[in-house]
CSV table of C-alpha atoms and ligand atoms in Angstrom, one decimal:
chain,number,residue,atom,x,y,z
A,923,MET,CA,45.8,136.4,73.5
A,924,TYR,CA,45.6,136.3,69.7
A,925,LYS,CA,46.1,133.3,67.4
A,926,LEU,CA,48.8,133.6,64.8
A,927,ILE,CA,47.5,132.3,61.5
A,928,ASP,CA,50.4,130.2,60.1
A,929,GLY,CA,50.4,130.5,56.3
A,930,LYS,CA,53.5,128.4,56.0
A,931,LYS,CA,52.0,125.4,57.8
A,932,ILE,CA,48.6,125.7,56.0
A,933,SER,CA,50.2,126.1,52.6
A,934,GLN,CA,52.3,123.0,53.3
A,935,GLU,CA,49.2,121.0,54.2
A,936,ILE,CA,47.6,122.0,50.9
A,937,LYS,CA,50.6,121.1,48.9
A,938,ASP,CA,50.8,117.7,50.6
A,939,GLU,CA,47.1,117.0,49.8
A,940,LEU,CA,47.7,118.0,46.2
A,941,LYS,CA,50.8,115.7,46.0
A,942,GLU,CA,48.6,112.6,46.4
A,943,LYS,CA,46.1,113.8,43.8
A,944,ALA,CA,48.9,114.8,41.3
A,945,ALA,CA,50.4,111.3,41.7
A,946,ALA,CA,47.0,109.7,41.0
A,947,MET,CA,46.6,111.8,37.9
A,948,LYS,CA,50.0,110.7,36.7
A,949,ARG,CA,49.1,107.1,37.2
A,950,GLU,CA,45.9,107.6,35.3
A,951,GLY,CA,47.7,109.4,32.4
A,952,LYS,CA,45.8,112.6,33.1
A,953,ALA,CA,48.7,114.8,34.2
A,954,ARG,CA,49.4,117.9,32.2
A,955,ALA,CA,52.1,120.6,32.5
A,956,LEU,CA,52.1,124.1,33.8
A,957,ALA,CA,53.8,126.5,31.4
A,958,VAL,CA,55.3,129.6,32.9
A,959,ILE,CA,56.3,132.5,30.7
A,960,GLN,CA,58.7,135.3,31.8
A,961,VAL,CA,59.6,138.2,29.6
A,962,GLY,CA,62.8,140.0,30.6
A,963,ASP,CA,65.0,139.6,33.7
A,964,ASP,CA,63.2,141.4,36.4
A,965,PRO,CA,64.9,139.9,39.6
A,966,ALA,CA,61.6,139.8,41.6
A,967,SER,CA,59.9,138.0,38.7
A,968,SER,CA,62.8,135.5,38.5
A,969,VAL,CA,62.3,134.7,42.2
A,970,TYR,CA,58.5,134.2,41.7
A,971,VAL,CA,59.0,132.0,38.7
A,972,GLY,CA,61.6,130.0,40.6
A,973,ASN,CA,59.3,129.5,43.5
A,974,LYS,CA,56.5,128.3,41.2
A,975,LYS,CA,58.8,125.8,39.6
A,976,LYS,CA,59.9,124.6,43.0
A,977,ALA,CA,56.3,124.1,44.1
A,978,CYS,CA,55.5,122.2,40.9
A,979,ASP,CA,58.5,119.9,41.6
A,980,TYR,CA,57.3,119.3,45.1
A,981,VAL,CA,53.7,118.6,44.2
A,982,GLY,CA,54.7,116.5,41.2
A,983,ILE,CA,53.4,118.7,38.4
A,984,GLU,CA,55.5,119.0,35.3
A,985,SER,CA,56.6,122.6,34.7
A,986,GLN,CA,57.8,124.3,31.6
A,987,THR,CA,59.6,127.6,31.9
A,988,TYR,CA,59.8,130.0,28.9
A,989,LYS,CA,62.3,132.8,29.6
A,990,LEU,CA,62.0,135.3,26.8
A,991,LYS,CA,64.2,138.3,26.0
A,992,GLU,CA,63.1,141.8,27.2
A,993,GLU,CA,62.9,142.8,23.5
A,994,THR,CA,60.3,140.0,22.7
A,995,THR,CA,57.5,141.6,20.7
A,996,GLN,CA,53.9,141.3,21.6
A,997,GLU,CA,53.3,139.2,18.5
A,998,GLU,CA,56.0,136.7,19.4
A,999,LEU,CA,54.5,136.4,22.9
A,1000,LEU,CA,51.0,136.0,21.6
A,1001,GLU,CA,52.3,133.3,19.2
A,1002,LEU,CA,53.8,131.3,22.1
A,1003,VAL,CA,50.5,131.7,24.1
A,1004,GLU,CA,48.6,130.4,21.1
A,1005,LYS,CA,51.0,127.4,20.7
A,1006,LEU,CA,50.5,126.5,24.4
A,1007,ASN,CA,46.7,127.0,24.1
A,1008,ALA,CA,46.7,124.3,21.4
A,1009,ASP,CA,49.1,121.9,23.2
A,1010,ASP,CA,47.1,119.2,25.0
A,1011,ALA,CA,50.1,118.3,27.1
A,1012,VAL,CA,49.8,121.8,28.7
A,1013,GLY,CA,47.0,122.2,31.3
A,1014,GLY,CA,47.9,125.6,32.6
A,1015,ILE,CA,49.5,128.8,31.3
A,1016,LEU,CA,50.8,131.6,33.4
A,1017,VAL,CA,52.4,134.8,32.2
A,1018,GLN,CA,54.5,136.4,34.9
A,1019,LEU,CA,53.6,140.1,35.5
A,1020,PRO,CA,54.7,142.8,35.1
A,1021,LEU,CA,55.4,142.6,31.3
A,1022,PRO,CA,57.7,145.2,29.6
A,1023,SER,CA,55.9,148.4,28.8
A,1024,HIS,CA,55.8,147.8,25.0
A,1025,ILE,CA,53.5,144.8,25.6
A,1026,ASN,CA,49.8,145.2,26.3
A,1027,GLU,CA,49.2,143.1,29.4
A,1028,TYR,CA,45.4,142.9,28.8
A,1029,LYS,CA,45.9,141.6,25.3
A,1030,VAL,CA,48.2,138.9,26.5
A,1031,LEU,CA,46.2,137.8,29.5
A,1032,THR,CA,43.0,137.6,27.5
A,1033,ALA,CA,44.8,135.5,24.8
A,1034,ILE,CA,45.3,132.7,27.3
A,1035,SER,CA,42.5,130.1,27.0
A,1036,PRO,CA,40.1,130.5,30.0
A,1037,ASP,CA,40.4,126.7,30.5
A,1038,LYS,CA,44.2,127.1,31.1
A,1039,ASP,CA,44.1,130.4,33.0
A,1040,VAL,CA,45.4,129.1,36.3
A,1041,ASP,CA,46.0,132.7,37.6
A,1042,GLY,CA,42.2,133.3,37.2
A,1043,PHE,CA,42.8,136.7,35.5
A,1044,HIS,CA,40.8,136.1,32.3
A,1045,PRO,CA,37.5,138.0,32.1
A,1046,VAL,CA,35.7,134.8,31.6
A,1047,ASN,CA,37.0,133.4,34.9
A,1048,VAL,CA,36.4,136.8,36.7
A,1049,GLY,CA,32.9,136.8,35.3
A,1050,ASN,CA,32.3,133.2,36.4
A,1051,LEU,CA,33.4,134.1,39.9
A,1052,SER,CA,31.0,137.1,39.9
A,1053,ILE,CA,28.0,135.0,38.9
A,1054,GLY,CA,28.9,132.1,41.2
A,1055,ARG,CA,29.9,129.6,38.4
A,1056,PRO,CA,33.0,127.3,38.7
A,1057,GLY,CA,36.2,128.5,37.2
A,1058,PHE,CA,39.8,129.5,38.1
A,1059,VAL,CA,40.0,131.9,41.0
A,1060,SER,CA,42.8,134.4,41.6
A,1061,CYS,CA,45.3,132.6,43.9
A,1062,THR,CA,45.9,135.2,46.6
A,1063,PRO,CA,42.3,135.8,47.6
A,1064,ALA,CA,41.6,132.1,47.3
A,1065,GLY,CA,44.5,131.6,49.7
A,1066,VAL,CA,42.9,134.0,52.2
A,1067,ILE,CA,39.7,132.0,52.2
A,1068,GLN,CA,41.7,128.8,52.9
A,1069,LEU,CA,43.6,130.5,55.7
A,1070,LEU,CA,40.3,131.5,57.4
A,1071,LYS,CA,38.6,128.1,56.9
A,1072,ARG,CA,41.5,126.0,57.9
A,1073,SER,CA,42.0,128.2,61.0
A,1074,GLY,CA,38.4,127.5,62.1
A,1075,ILE,CA,37.3,131.1,61.5
A,1076,GLU,CA,33.6,131.3,60.5
A,1077,ILE,CA,32.9,133.6,57.6
A,1078,GLU,CA,29.1,133.3,57.2
A,1079,GLY,CA,27.2,136.3,58.5
A,1080,LYS,CA,30.4,138.2,59.4
A,1081,GLU,CA,31.0,141.8,58.6
A,1082,CYS,CA,34.1,141.8,56.3
A,1083,VAL,CA,35.9,145.0,55.2
A,1084,ILE,CA,38.5,144.9,52.5
A,1085,ILE,CA,40.9,147.8,52.0
A,1086,GLY,CA,41.9,147.7,48.4
A,1087,ARG,CA,40.0,147.1,45.1
A,1088,SER,CA,42.6,145.7,42.7
A,1089,ASN,CA,41.6,143.2,40.1
A,1090,ILE,CA,43.9,140.5,41.5
A,1091,VAL,CA,43.2,140.9,45.2
A,1092,GLY,CA,40.5,143.3,46.5
A,1093,LYS,CA,37.7,142.6,44.0
A,1094,PRO,CA,38.0,138.8,43.8
A,1095,MET,CA,38.4,138.8,47.6
A,1096,ALA,CA,35.0,140.6,47.9
A,1097,MET,CA,33.4,138.0,45.5
A,1098,LEU,CA,34.8,135.1,47.5
A,1099,LEU,CA,33.7,136.5,50.9
A,1100,LEU,CA,30.2,137.1,49.4
A,1101,ARG,CA,30.2,133.5,48.2
A,1102,GLU,CA,30.8,132.5,51.8
A,1103,ASN,CA,27.8,134.5,52.9
A,1104,ALA,CA,29.7,137.4,54.6
A,1105,THR,CA,28.5,141.0,54.4
A,1106,VAL,CA,31.2,142.8,52.5
A,1107,THR,CA,32.4,146.4,52.2
A,1108,VAL,CA,35.2,147.3,49.8
A,1109,CYS,CA,37.3,150.4,50.6
A,1110,HIS,CA,39.8,152.3,48.4
A,1111,SER,CA,41.8,155.5,48.2
A,1112,LYS,CA,38.6,157.7,47.8
A,1113,THR,CA,36.8,156.1,50.8
A,1114,LYS,CA,35.7,158.6,53.4
A,1115,ASN,CA,35.8,157.7,57.1
A,1116,LEU,CA,38.1,154.7,56.3
A,1117,LYS,CA,39.0,154.0,60.0
A,1118,GLU,CA,35.4,154.0,61.1
A,1119,ILE,CA,34.4,151.6,58.4
A,1120,ALA,CA,37.4,149.3,59.1
A,1121,LYS,CA,36.5,149.3,62.7
A,1122,ARG,CA,33.1,147.7,62.0
A,1123,ALA,CA,34.9,144.6,60.6
A,1124,ASP,CA,34.8,141.2,62.2
A,1125,ILE,CA,37.3,140.2,59.5
A,1126,LEU,CA,39.5,143.0,58.1
A,1127,VAL,CA,41.5,142.3,54.9
A,1128,ALA,CA,44.3,144.8,54.1
A,1129,ALA,CA,45.4,144.8,50.5
A,1130,VAL,CA,46.7,148.4,50.2
A,1131,GLY,CA,50.3,148.1,49.2
A,1132,ARG,CA,51.4,150.6,51.9
A,1133,PRO,CA,53.8,149.6,54.7
A,1134,LYS,CA,52.1,149.3,58.1
A,1135,PHE,CA,49.1,151.4,56.9
A,1136,VAL,CA,46.6,149.7,59.2
A,1137,THR,CA,47.2,150.8,62.8
A,1138,ALA,CA,45.4,149.8,66.0
A,1139,ASP,CA,42.7,152.5,65.6
A,1140,PHE,CA,41.4,150.7,62.4
A,1141,VAL,CA,40.7,147.5,64.3
A,1142,LYS,CA,37.7,146.4,66.5
A,1143,GLU,CA,38.7,144.6,69.6
A,1144,GLY,CA,38.8,140.8,68.8
A,1145,ALA,CA,38.6,141.2,65.0
A,1146,VAL,CA,40.4,138.8,62.6
A,1147,VAL,CA,43.0,140.7,60.6
A,1148,ILE,CA,44.4,139.4,57.3
A,1149,ASP,CA,47.4,141.2,55.9
A,1150,VAL,CA,47.9,140.7,52.1
A,1151,GLY,CA,50.6,143.4,51.8
A,1152,ILE,CA,54.2,142.7,50.9
A,1153,ASN,CA,56.3,145.8,51.4
A,1154,ARG,CA,59.6,147.0,52.6
A,1155,ASP,CA,59.8,149.3,55.6
A,1156,GLN,CA,62.3,152.2,56.0
A,1157,ASN,CA,65.0,149.7,57.1
A,1158,ASN,CA,64.3,147.6,53.9
A,1159,LYS,CA,62.8,144.9,56.1
A,1160,LEU,CA,59.8,142.9,54.7
A,1161,CYS,CA,56.5,144.1,56.2
A,1162,GLY,CA,52.8,144.0,55.5
A,1163,ASP,CA,50.1,146.6,55.2
A,1164,VAL,CA,49.3,146.1,58.9
A,1165,ASP,CA,51.4,147.5,61.7
A,1166,PHE,CA,51.6,144.1,63.4
A,1167,ASP,CA,53.3,145.2,66.6
A,1168,SER,CA,50.5,147.7,67.6
A,1169,VAL,CA,47.6,145.7,66.0
A,1170,ALA,CA,48.1,142.1,67.0
A,1171,GLU,CA,47.1,142.4,70.7
A,1172,HIS,CA,43.7,143.8,69.7
A,1173,THR,CA,42.8,140.9,67.4
A,1174,SER,CA,41.6,137.4,68.0
A,1175,ALA,CA,43.7,136.2,65.0
A,1176,ILE,CA,46.1,137.8,62.6
A,1177,THR,CA,48.5,136.8,59.8
A,1178,PRO,CA,52.2,137.7,60.0
A,1179,VAL,CA,54.3,139.0,57.1
A,1180,PRO,CA,56.2,137.1,56.0
A,1181,GLY,CA,54.6,133.6,56.6
A,1182,GLY,CA,50.9,134.5,56.3
A,1183,VAL,CA,49.2,135.1,53.0
A,1184,GLY,CA,52.4,135.0,51.0
A,1185,PRO,CA,53.0,131.3,50.9
A,1186,MET,CA,49.3,130.6,50.2
A,1187,THR,CA,49.5,132.2,46.7
A,1188,VAL,CA,51.8,129.6,45.3
A,1189,ALA,CA,49.9,126.8,47.1
A,1190,MET,CA,46.6,128.0,45.5
A,1191,LEU,CA,48.3,128.1,42.1
A,1192,MET,CA,49.2,124.5,42.7
A,1193,TYR,CA,45.6,123.8,43.7
A,1194,ASN,CA,44.3,125.5,40.5
A,1195,CYS,CA,46.8,123.3,38.5
A,1196,VAL,CA,45.8,120.0,40.0
A,1197,GLU,CA,42.0,120.7,40.4
A,1198,GLY,CA,41.7,122.6,37.2
A,1199,PHE,CA,43.6,120.0,35.2
A,1200,CYS,CA,41.0,117.4,36.3
A,1201,ILE,CA,38.1,119.2,34.8
B,1727,NAP,P1,47.2,147.8,44.0
B,1727,NAP,O1,46.8,147.3,42.7
B,1727,NAP,O2,48.2,148.8,44.1
B,1727,NAP,O3,45.9,148.2,44.8
B,1727,NAP,C1,46.0,148.9,46.0
B,1727,NAP,C2,44.6,149.2,46.5
B,1727,NAP,O4,44.7,150.0,47.7
B,1727,NAP,C3,43.8,150.2,45.5
B,1727,NAP,O5,42.5,149.7,45.3
B,1727,NAP,C4,43.9,151.5,46.1
B,1727,NAP,O6,42.8,152.3,45.9
B,1727,NAP,C5,43.9,151.2,47.6
B,1727,NAP,N1,44.6,152.2,48.4
B,1727,NAP,C6,45.8,152.8,48.2
B,1727,NAP,N2,46.0,153.8,49.1
B,1727,NAP,C7,44.9,153.8,49.9
B,1727,NAP,C8,44.6,154.6,51.0
B,1727,NAP,N3,45.4,155.6,51.4
B,1727,NAP,N4,43.4,154.3,51.6
B,1727,NAP,C9,42.6,153.4,51.1
B,1727,NAP,N5,42.9,152.6,50.1
B,1727,NAP,C10,44.0,152.8,49.5
B,1727,NAP,O7,47.8,146.6,44.9
B,1727,NAP,P2,47.5,145.0,44.9
B,1727,NAP,O8,48.1,144.4,43.7
B,1727,NAP,O9,46.0,144.7,45.3
B,1727,NAP,O10,48.4,144.6,46.2
B,1727,NAP,C11,48.2,145.0,47.5
B,1727,NAP,C12,49.3,144.6,48.4
B,1727,NAP,O11,49.3,143.2,48.4
B,1727,NAP,C13,50.7,144.9,47.9
B,1727,NAP,O12,51.5,145.1,49.0
B,1727,NAP,C14,51.2,143.7,47.1
B,1727,NAP,O13,52.6,143.6,47.1
B,1727,NAP,C15,50.5,142.6,48.0
B,1727,NAP,N6,50.3,141.4,47.2
B,1727,NAP,C16,50.6,140.2,47.9
B,1727,NAP,C17,50.4,139.0,47.3
B,1727,NAP,C18,50.7,137.8,48.0
B,1727,NAP,O14,51.0,136.8,47.4
B,1727,NAP,N7,50.7,137.8,49.3
B,1727,NAP,C19,49.8,139.0,46.0
B,1727,NAP,C20,49.4,140.1,45.4
B,1727,NAP,C21,49.6,141.4,46.0
B,1727,NAP,P3,42.4,152.9,44.4
B,1727,NAP,O15,41.8,151.8,43.7
B,1727,NAP,O16,41.4,154.0,44.7
B,1727,NAP,O17,43.7,153.4,43.8
């Protein structure tokens, strides 16, 4: 019988712990705001921005939302980022992705001060993660580590395989698992013998972006499977990168979609806000 890793419950625990810390910071006059910038009206982005505001309200972090028109120029956006960088009342800055195609995402993300980069996307924070220095860490992979630890799953010495090498999930996931003393293999679209490699994993992390890509023949009996994917299946129903129905019975623990990694991303953003703001 496998254990279902409950991301909703664990993310709630984290937010409740942060609530106390945020209240203490307020009392001590150390609280600072999270500024969230959205350019354009992408409906998915509006939902994500709304969820971040809701989480801030719950934890007790002041949030400022900047909704800019689709036609906003790169210069105007960079001006706003610079203004927020210089504002001591603002402790964290987040630019909701994707940005409209006329704006250079890299230019904007690297304009955010690394000290306020609560998404952990700035090269300085990515570099700090690689060399084992403190800094902001990308929220989704940080959430995966919390899911494992808080479910009592040991990471040290384990063989971990990650499918996916994106800058926001796969690569930082590899660095975090290495930091926890796992032996890590990162796979991608050019990997040969993917199933054989995946089958070696004690902990298999799927961050592929393909609905139900990981089937039972990828999974060693008793492995832990973490599904980062958020996709729609042919019936437009939310599903992960793992074919849960065929895989779950072969695992010792697995995350569902929804209710697994998803809720952890916002919880870890709140963590970055509260912990980072204290530095
Ligand atoms: P991404 O940037 O598209 O990266 C996907 C990765 O999967 C790439 O490294 C790609 O390899 C690899 N890949 C694609 N097809 C493959 C194949 N057939 N075999 C092996 N590897 C393959 O996606 P992402 O941003 O990392 O996101 C991954 C998934 O996680 C998506 O479903 C996304 O919606 C979800 N997500 C969830 C959260 C959350 O909060 N839970 C946060 C972020 C992302 P190449 O590098 O060779 O192209």
